[in-house]
Amino acid sequence: MLSALPLPTATDATDRTAPRLLILYTGGTVGMAVNRHQELVPMHFDKLDRKMPELRQLPYRLELLALPQLIDSSNVTPADWLQLAWLIGQHYADFDGFVILHGTDTMAYSAAALSFLLEHLNKPVVFTGAQVPVGRTRSDATRNLLTALEIAAARHPRARTVRLPEVGVFFNDILIRGTRAKKVESQQFAAFKSENYPPLARAGINLDFNDKSIRLLPAARLRIHDRLEEKVAVLRLFPGITAAVVEAVLSVPGLRGCVLETYGSGNAPTAPWFLACLEKAQQRGVFILNVSQCEEGRVIQGRYETSARLSSLGVIGGDDITTEAAITKLMFVLGLGLSETQIRQQLSQDLRGEITL
Ligand code: ASP
């Protein structure tokens, strides 16, 4: 098993009252340096505390676990998500909270995937990263990591219960639910947006939690899921899309699920060839989840004539879900080995706060 490395902090490692936090380092800009071709590549930082001396002042017991294969998050795969979920399961009892250092490019997908894989999560799992690598002038790495750790250690002031029993993404100054995050910016520090849901916390001079938006579920034992269906696709509509393109995507051999990115409140062409393609896919057993290309609002199938036929063709309305959460939800639900009725039911239901019913 991969072993975690203790990081020196202001806290005596034997002080059992200090929160014990595990940092899982997967790669990403946060820890990148330039190679001889002047390209940014992930680097090992087992001496993280040397790069971020501020860590030494923290009142926490910190450990760092770097994955053997550090990656730019554009290379992340469902196998990585299963590994992260498994690692959290392995260390769940020993730590009060987890921070995952991850590249920003696919952080929203990974956070959504982990939200689905970790059922009945009752401890914080906070994703963070940086736009500028640690050690560089004006890097946002230390600031993001320090606040992510504070969030992972946070407890309700009076009851001392866990403040964030969810997967979240902390970036720049907002904490976003794992199933609601979207990367919206590649040049500025405010890289993420909380889509269709209020942020769970804001970090200014104080760290202000928005407690009423945080999910509080009845206590249950953590269940780590270990299967994701990879035979899924995303089909984004655009005016002028041809039958050949739609047909090519929907007839991929073995395809089990497809996110259909539609217009506005879930509208799509009414051209007979298009509806016929959907019908054929449906007959082949492909589950189609209707997600809007709009950043705010929701899918309401049947509101316009242009979405009325979708429901009768078996297309499932995705409500106000993001594409990132929709594709990972499809992978998760289709990996559960359920019947067709159960799959439809699960896809229409709110599983991890990804839709507002
Ligand atoms: N390409 C990088 C990654 O996602 C970008 C970043 O971390 O900001 O790994």
XYZ file of N, CA, C and O in Angstrom, residues 35-161:
508
model
N 10.139 21.553 -17.942
C 11.131 20.553 -18.337
C 12.094 21.178 -19.345
O 12.011 22.367 -19.642
N 12.997 20.352 -19.929
C 14.014 20.960 -20.819
C 13.423 21.467 -22.134
O 14.051 22.188 -22.870
N 12.183 21.083 -22.428
C 11.540 21.640 -23.631
C 10.698 22.869 -23.276
O 9.855 23.308 -24.064
N 10.875 23.342 -22.044
C 10.118 24.513 -21.561
C 8.611 24.233 -21.454
O 7.792 25.136 -21.571
N 8.233 22.954 -21.235
C 6.820 22.616 -21.036
C 6.589 22.364 -19.544
O 7.491 21.876 -18.861
N 5.378 22.671 -19.078
C 5.068 22.433 -17.665
C 4.711 20.961 -17.455
O 3.849 20.415 -18.154
N 5.389 20.326 -16.517
C 5.095 18.916 -16.195
C 5.022 18.757 -14.672
O 5.680 19.488 -13.942
N 4.227 17.800 -14.191
C 4.114 17.631 -12.741
C 5.439 17.161 -12.137
O 6.186 16.414 -12.760
N 5.755 17.627 -10.958
C 6.986 17.187 -10.297
C 6.652 16.660 -8.910
O 5.618 16.985 -8.336
N 7.560 15.851 -8.411
C 7.373 15.303 -7.065
C 7.667 16.356 -6.037
O 8.640 17.070 -6.154
N 6.810 16.519 -5.056
C 7.238 17.365 -3.949
C 7.003 16.677 -2.619
O 6.112 17.018 -1.892
N 7.858 15.708 -2.360
C 7.762 15.058 -1.060
C 8.176 16.041 0.034
O 7.846 15.886 1.192
N 8.909 17.087 -0.376
C 9.310 18.117 0.600
C 8.355 19.299 0.454
O 8.780 20.437 0.328
N 7.083 19.005 0.430
C 6.074 20.042 0.230
C 6.244 21.190 1.216
O 6.065 22.361 0.878
N 6.627 20.832 2.446
C 6.762 21.873 3.470
C 7.895 22.850 3.155
O 7.904 23.965 3.637
N 8.866 22.429 2.330
C 9.941 23.360 1.953
C 9.422 24.370 0.946
O 9.816 25.515 0.927
N 8.518 23.899 0.083
C 7.943 24.798 -0.921
C 6.909 25.722 -0.281
O 6.636 26.803 -0.780
N 6.269 25.209 0.767
C 5.230 25.996 1.432
C 5.532 26.038 2.931
O 4.917 25.305 3.711
N 6.462 26.873 3.338
C 6.841 26.907 4.755
C 5.659 27.237 5.676
O 5.666 26.864 6.843
N 4.625 27.884 5.117
C 3.445 28.241 5.933
C 2.786 27.002 6.541
O 2.142 27.070 7.583
N 2.964 25.851 5.876
C 2.337 24.621 6.384
C 2.816 24.292 7.791
O 2.096 23.726 8.599
N 4.073 24.701 8.072
C 4.664 24.374 9.370
C 3.968 25.078 10.526
O 4.138 24.699 11.670
N 3.212 26.128 10.189
C 2.554 26.870 11.277
C 1.158 26.341 11.586
O 0.478 26.846 12.476
N 0.714 25.362 10.830
C -0.687 24.937 10.983
C -0.926 24.112 12.247
O -0.086 23.294 12.619
N -2.102 24.290 12.853
C -2.409 23.530 14.063
C -3.011 22.158 13.745
O -3.971 21.723 14.371
N -2.521 21.513 12.707
C -3.068 20.211 12.293
C -1.959 19.174 12.261
O -0.787 19.506 12.148
N -2.367 17.923 12.291
C -1.413 16.840 12.014
C -1.589 16.521 10.524
O -2.659 16.069 10.116
N -0.561 16.776 9.744
C -0.679 16.653 8.281
C 0.122 15.492 7.742
O 1.256 15.259 8.172
N -0.460 14.799 6.779
C 0.321 13.776 6.063
C 0.109 13.956 4.571
O -0.951 14.408 4.138
N 1.132 13.613 3.812
C 1.073 13.781 2.361
C 1.230 12.430 1.690
O 2.136 11.660 2.026
N 0.335 12.155 0.765
C 0.464 10.919 -0.003
C 0.471 11.306 -1.485
O -0.529 11.807 -1.993
N 1.613 11.120 -2.115
C 1.706 11.463 -3.540
C 1.458 10.205 -4.356
O 2.021 9.149 -4.050
N 0.621 10.297 -5.373
C 0.374 9.120 -6.218
C 1.648 8.810 -7.005
O 2.389 9.723 -7.376
N 1.912 7.526 -7.255
C 3.174 7.183 -7.931
C 3.275 7.814 -9.315
O 4.347 8.195 -9.760
N 2.150 7.937 -9.986
C 2.138 8.521 -11.326
C 1.490 9.901 -11.252
O 0.266 10.010 -11.234
N 2.303 10.952 -11.182
C 1.723 12.300 -11.115
C 1.316 12.713 -12.519
O 2.064 12.495 -13.476
N 0.134 13.296 -12.630
C -0.355 13.590 -13.985
C -0.840 15.024 -14.146
O -1.237 15.676 -13.189
N -0.770 15.468 -15.382
C -1.537 16.644 -15.780
C -2.971 16.112 -15.819
O -3.227 15.029 -16.371
N -3.904 16.837 -15.254
C -5.244 16.252 -15.103
C -5.965 16.019 -16.429
O -7.002 15.366 -16.463
N -5.414 16.498 -17.525
C -6.014 16.165 -18.826
C -5.870 14.674 -19.108
O -6.543 14.123 -19.976
N -4.970 14.014 -18.379
C -4.772 12.568 -18.558
C -5.566 11.738 -17.557
O -5.388 10.523 -17.487
N -6.423 12.365 -16.758
C -7.137 11.590 -15.738
C -8.115 10.602 -16.402
O -8.655 10.876 -17.484
N -8.286 9.449 -15.771
C -9.211 8.437 -16.307
C -10.109 7.933 -15.173
O -9.786 8.135 -13.992
N -11.191 7.238 -15.505
C -12.033 6.658 -14.452
C -11.229 5.743 -13.518
O -11.549 5.648 -12.332
N -10.166 5.118 -14.030
C -9.349 4.259 -13.156
C -8.717 5.101 -12.044
O -8.584 4.646 -10.909
N -8.324 6.342 -12.354
C -7.753 7.231 -11.325
C -8.808 7.574 -10.270
O -8.506 7.663 -9.088
N -10.035 7.776 -10.711
C -11.097 8.112 -9.748
C -11.344 6.928 -8.808
O -11.520 7.109 -7.610
N -11.323 5.719 -9.382
C -11.531 4.535 -8.536
C -10.388 4.406 -7.542
O -10.589 4.065 -6.377
N -9.166 4.716 -8.009
C -8.012 4.623 -7.107
C -8.116 5.649 -5.971
O -7.861 5.343 -4.803
N -8.517 6.871 -6.308
C -8.658 7.906 -5.273
C -9.729 7.508 -4.252
O -9.544 7.653 -3.045
N -10.848 7.002 -4.752
C -11.937 6.591 -3.847
C -11.442 5.471 -2.931
O -11.698 5.460 -1.726
N -10.707 4.548 -3.516
C -10.171 3.419 -2.738
C -9.207 3.919 -1.663
O -9.263 3.486 -0.512
N -8.340 4.851 -2.052
C -7.364 5.386 -1.090
C -8.070 6.094 0.071
O -7.662 5.967 1.224
N -9.111 6.838 -0.254
C -9.853 7.511 0.824
C -10.469 6.459 1.742
O -10.422 6.574 2.968
N -10.993 5.417 1.138
C -11.554 4.322 1.943
C -10.508 3.703 2.869
O -10.765 3.465 4.052
N -9.312 3.490 2.334
C -8.238 2.880 3.123
C -7.834 3.745 4.318
O -7.432 3.240 5.347
N -7.915 5.068 4.157
C -7.442 5.981 5.204
C -8.581 6.670 5.950
O -8.334 7.558 6.763
N -9.805 6.274 5.644
C -10.975 7.003 6.152
C -11.003 7.077 7.682
O -11.240 8.126 8.262
N -10.750 5.978 8.303
C -10.868 5.938 9.765
C -9.762 6.742 10.450
O -9.948 7.224 11.565
N -8.627 6.910 9.780
C -7.468 7.539 10.441
C -7.402 9.054 10.305
O -6.565 9.688 10.933
N -8.203 9.618 9.422
C -8.099 11.060 9.186
C -9.448 11.747 9.376
O -10.497 11.149 9.172
N -9.380 13.043 9.740
C -10.615 13.813 9.919
C -11.076 14.442 8.617
O -12.243 14.813 8.483
N -10.144 14.608 7.690
C -10.515 15.223 6.420
C -9.432 14.978 5.379
O -8.300 14.609 5.716
N -9.813 15.186 4.116
C -8.913 14.893 2.990
C -8.867 16.094 2.051
O -9.897 16.713 1.779
N -7.651 16.389 1.563
C -7.508 17.434 0.546
C -6.847 16.784 -0.657
O -5.821 16.102 -0.516
N -7.451 16.956 -1.814
C -6.879 16.353 -3.023
C -6.290 17.462 -3.893
O -7.011 18.350 -4.360
N -4.970 17.426 -4.070
C -4.306 18.383 -4.958
C -4.395 17.829 -6.374
O -3.908 16.725 -6.651
N -5.013 18.592 -7.264
C -5.402 18.054 -8.568
C -5.268 19.160 -9.608
O -5.429 20.340 -9.291
N -5.009 18.804 -10.840
C -4.995 19.787 -11.921
C -6.379 20.395 -12.078
O -7.388 19.754 -11.778
N -6.401 21.635 -12.545
C -7.702 22.304 -12.624
C -8.520 21.878 -13.850
O -9.746 21.960 -13.824
N -7.829 21.403 -14.904
C -8.552 21.162 -16.159
C -9.730 20.200 -16.009
O -10.787 20.402 -16.597
N -9.539 19.131 -15.256
C -10.626 18.151 -15.116
C -11.061 17.991 -13.657
O -11.718 17.008 -13.317
N -10.704 18.982 -12.830
C -11.036 18.874 -11.407
C -12.554 18.728 -11.193
O -13.007 17.970 -10.316
N -13.339 19.423 -11.990
C -14.790 19.366 -11.806
C -15.318 17.951 -12.100
O -16.222 17.464 -11.416
N -14.727 17.288 -13.092
C -15.145 15.908 -13.397
C -14.752 14.978 -12.238
O -15.532 14.128 -11.817
N -13.514 15.146 -11.762
C -13.027 14.256 -10.698
C -13.832 14.454 -9.419
O -14.152 13.488 -8.724
N -14.149 15.724 -9.113
C -14.916 15.993 -7.886
C -16.310 15.380 -7.999
O -16.831 14.806 -7.031
N -16.911 15.464 -9.182
C -18.243 14.867 -9.364
C -18.138 13.339 -9.263
O -18.944 12.696 -8.578
N -17.122 12.778 -9.902
C -16.973 11.310 -9.870
C -16.795 10.821 -8.433
O -17.443 9.858 -8.004
N -15.950 11.505 -7.672
C -15.730 11.092 -6.269
C -17.007 11.264 -5.453
O -17.290 10.472 -4.553
N -17.788 12.290 -5.766
C -19.054 12.490 -5.038
C -19.938 11.260 -5.210
O -20.582 10.808 -4.259
N -19.978 10.712 -6.422
C -20.823 9.533 -6.653
C -20.200 8.287 -6.027
O -20.906 7.464 -5.434
N -18.894 8.154 -6.144
C -18.250 6.914 -5.667
C -18.257 6.792 -4.141
O -18.244 5.686 -3.610
N -18.254 7.935 -3.446
C -18.193 7.888 -1.975
C -19.602 8.078 -1.410
O -20.033 9.195 -1.129
N -20.313 6.990 -1.251
C -21.701 7.088 -0.771
C -21.707 7.174 0.755
O -20.933 6.497 1.417
N -22.588 8.000 1.303
C -22.695 8.244 2.755
C -21.418 8.864 3.315
O -21.038 8.575 4.459
N -20.760 9.700 2.513
C -19.546 10.372 2.990
C -19.902 11.252 4.186
O -20.887 11.980 4.151
N -19.096 11.168 5.200
C -19.376 11.955 6.400
C -18.152 12.753 6.863
O -18.091 13.192 8.002
N -17.181 12.899 5.945
C -15.991 13.696 6.256
C -15.697 14.579 5.044
O -16.080 14.232 3.928
N -14.976 15.675 5.239
C -14.686 16.540 4.090
C -13.658 15.932 3.128
O -12.648 15.385 3.571
N -13.952 16.055 1.841
C -12.981 15.716 0.787
C -12.923 16.958 -0.095
O -13.886 17.269 -0.788
N -11.821 17.698 -0.007
C -11.757 18.999 -0.679
C -10.714 18.968 -1.789
O -9.529 18.731 -1.538
N -11.166 19.198 -3.010
C -10.241 19.298 -4.148
C -9.722 20.730 -4.228
O -10.483 21.688 -4.065
N -8.432 20.868 -4.498
C -7.910 22.191 -4.825
C -6.684 22.045 -5.720
O -6.201 20.928 -5.975
N -6.195 23.170 -6.201
C -5.036 23.162 -7.098
C -4.589 24.589 -7.267
O -4.779 25.409 -6.363
N -4.006 24.906 -8.398
C -3.531 26.271 -8.599
C -3.460 26.600 -10.085
O -3.372 25.702 -10.926
N -3.472 27.887 -10.371
C -3.297 28.363 -11.742
C -1.818 28.649 -12.015
O -1.383 28.643 -13.153
N -1.069 28.935 -10.931
C 0.370 29.211 -11.055
C 1.096 28.266 -10.088
O 0.719 28.176 -8.917
N 2.119 27.534 -10.570
C 2.768 26.537 -9.711
C 3.335 27.107 -8.418
O 3.728 28.273 -8.371
N 3.400 26.257 -7.421
C 3.982 26.636 -6.138
C 5.431 27.087 -6.343
O 6.144 26.536 -7.182
N 5.832 28.101 -5.614
C 7.218 28.565 -5.732
C 7.370 29.700 -6.716
O 8.348 30.434 -6.673
N 6.418 29.854 -7.641
C 6.508 30.963 -8.609
C 5.948 32.242 -7.980
O 5.051 32.179 -7.144
N 6.442 33.368 -8.440
C 5.924 34.652 -7.961
C 4.428 34.703 -8.252
O 3.992 34.319 -9.326
N 3.660 35.148 -7.330
C 2.202 35.288 -7.426
C 1.472 33.950 -7.577
O 0.370 33.879 -8.073
N 2.110 32.877 -7.121
C 1.408 31.591 -7.174
C 0.211 31.602 -6.222
O 0.278 32.159 -5.132
N -0.867 30.975 -6.664
C -2.063 30.868 -5.810
C -2.091 29.525 -5.073
O -3.067 29.205 -4.397
N -1.020 28.736 -5.204
C -1.014 27.378 -4.654
C -1.138 27.354 -3.125
O -1.978 26.643 -2.568
N -0.297 28.153 -2.463
C -0.284 28.111 -1.002
C -1.615 28.592 -0.438
O -2.201 27.959 0.440
N -2.092 29.675 -0.971
C -3.363 30.246 -0.500
C -4.499 29.222 -0.657
O -5.292 28.995 0.262
N -4.566 28.605 -1.816
C -5.642 27.627 -2.039
C -5.507 26.429 -1.111
O -6.493 25.960 -0.533
N -4.272 25.936 -0.969
C -4.093 24.747 -0.129
C -4.387 25.064 1.347
O -5.050 24.282 2.033
N -3.906 26.213 1.827
C -4.124 26.537 3.243
C -5.615 26.620 3.560
O -6.083 26.093 4.574
N -6.373 27.250 2.679
C -7.815 27.366 2.955
C -8.501 26.009 2.793
O -9.407 25.672 3.565
N -8.075 25.224 1.823
C -8.674 23.883 1.653
C -8.450 23.053 2.917
O -9.337 22.322 3.370
N -7.257 23.198 3.512
C -6.972 22.454 4.747
C -7.848 22.959 5.894
O -8.377 22.168 6.684
N -8.035 24.273 5.928
C -8.888 24.836 6.984
C -10.316 24.313 6.836
O -10.981 23.979 7.825
N -10.769 24.201 5.611
C -12.118 23.677 5.369
C -12.195 22.201 5.789
O -13.143 21.759 6.436
N -11.149 21.460 5.432
C -11.145 20.025 5.760
C -11.097 19.779 7.269
O -11.520 18.717 7.747
N -10.592 20.771 8.000
C -10.488 20.600 9.460
C -11.691 21.185 10.192
O -11.845 20.970 11.395
N -12.538 21.910 9.443
C -13.582 22.705 10.115
C -14.657 21.856 10.787
O -15.084 20.823 10.277
N -15.092 22.357 11.926
C -16.177 21.728 12.689
C -17.181 22.823 13.028
O -16.821 24.000 13.106
N -18.407 22.435 13.286
C -19.401 23.415 13.744
C -18.947 23.953 15.097
O -18.580 23.152 15.971
N -18.966 25.268 15.277
C -18.387 25.840 16.485
C -18.940 25.235 17.778
O -18.176 24.953 18.694
N -20.263 25.011 17.841
C -20.781 24.517 19.122
C -20.815 22.999 19.188
O -20.280 22.384 20.093
N -21.441 22.396 18.190
C -21.654 20.944 18.264
C -20.383 20.147 18.002
O -20.303 18.961 18.318
N -19.363 20.802 17.405
C -18.102 20.145 17.046
C -18.289 19.027 16.016
O -17.447 18.150 15.883
N -19.421 19.040 15.327
C -19.616 18.026 14.290
C -18.973 18.511 12.985
O -18.690 19.702 12.834
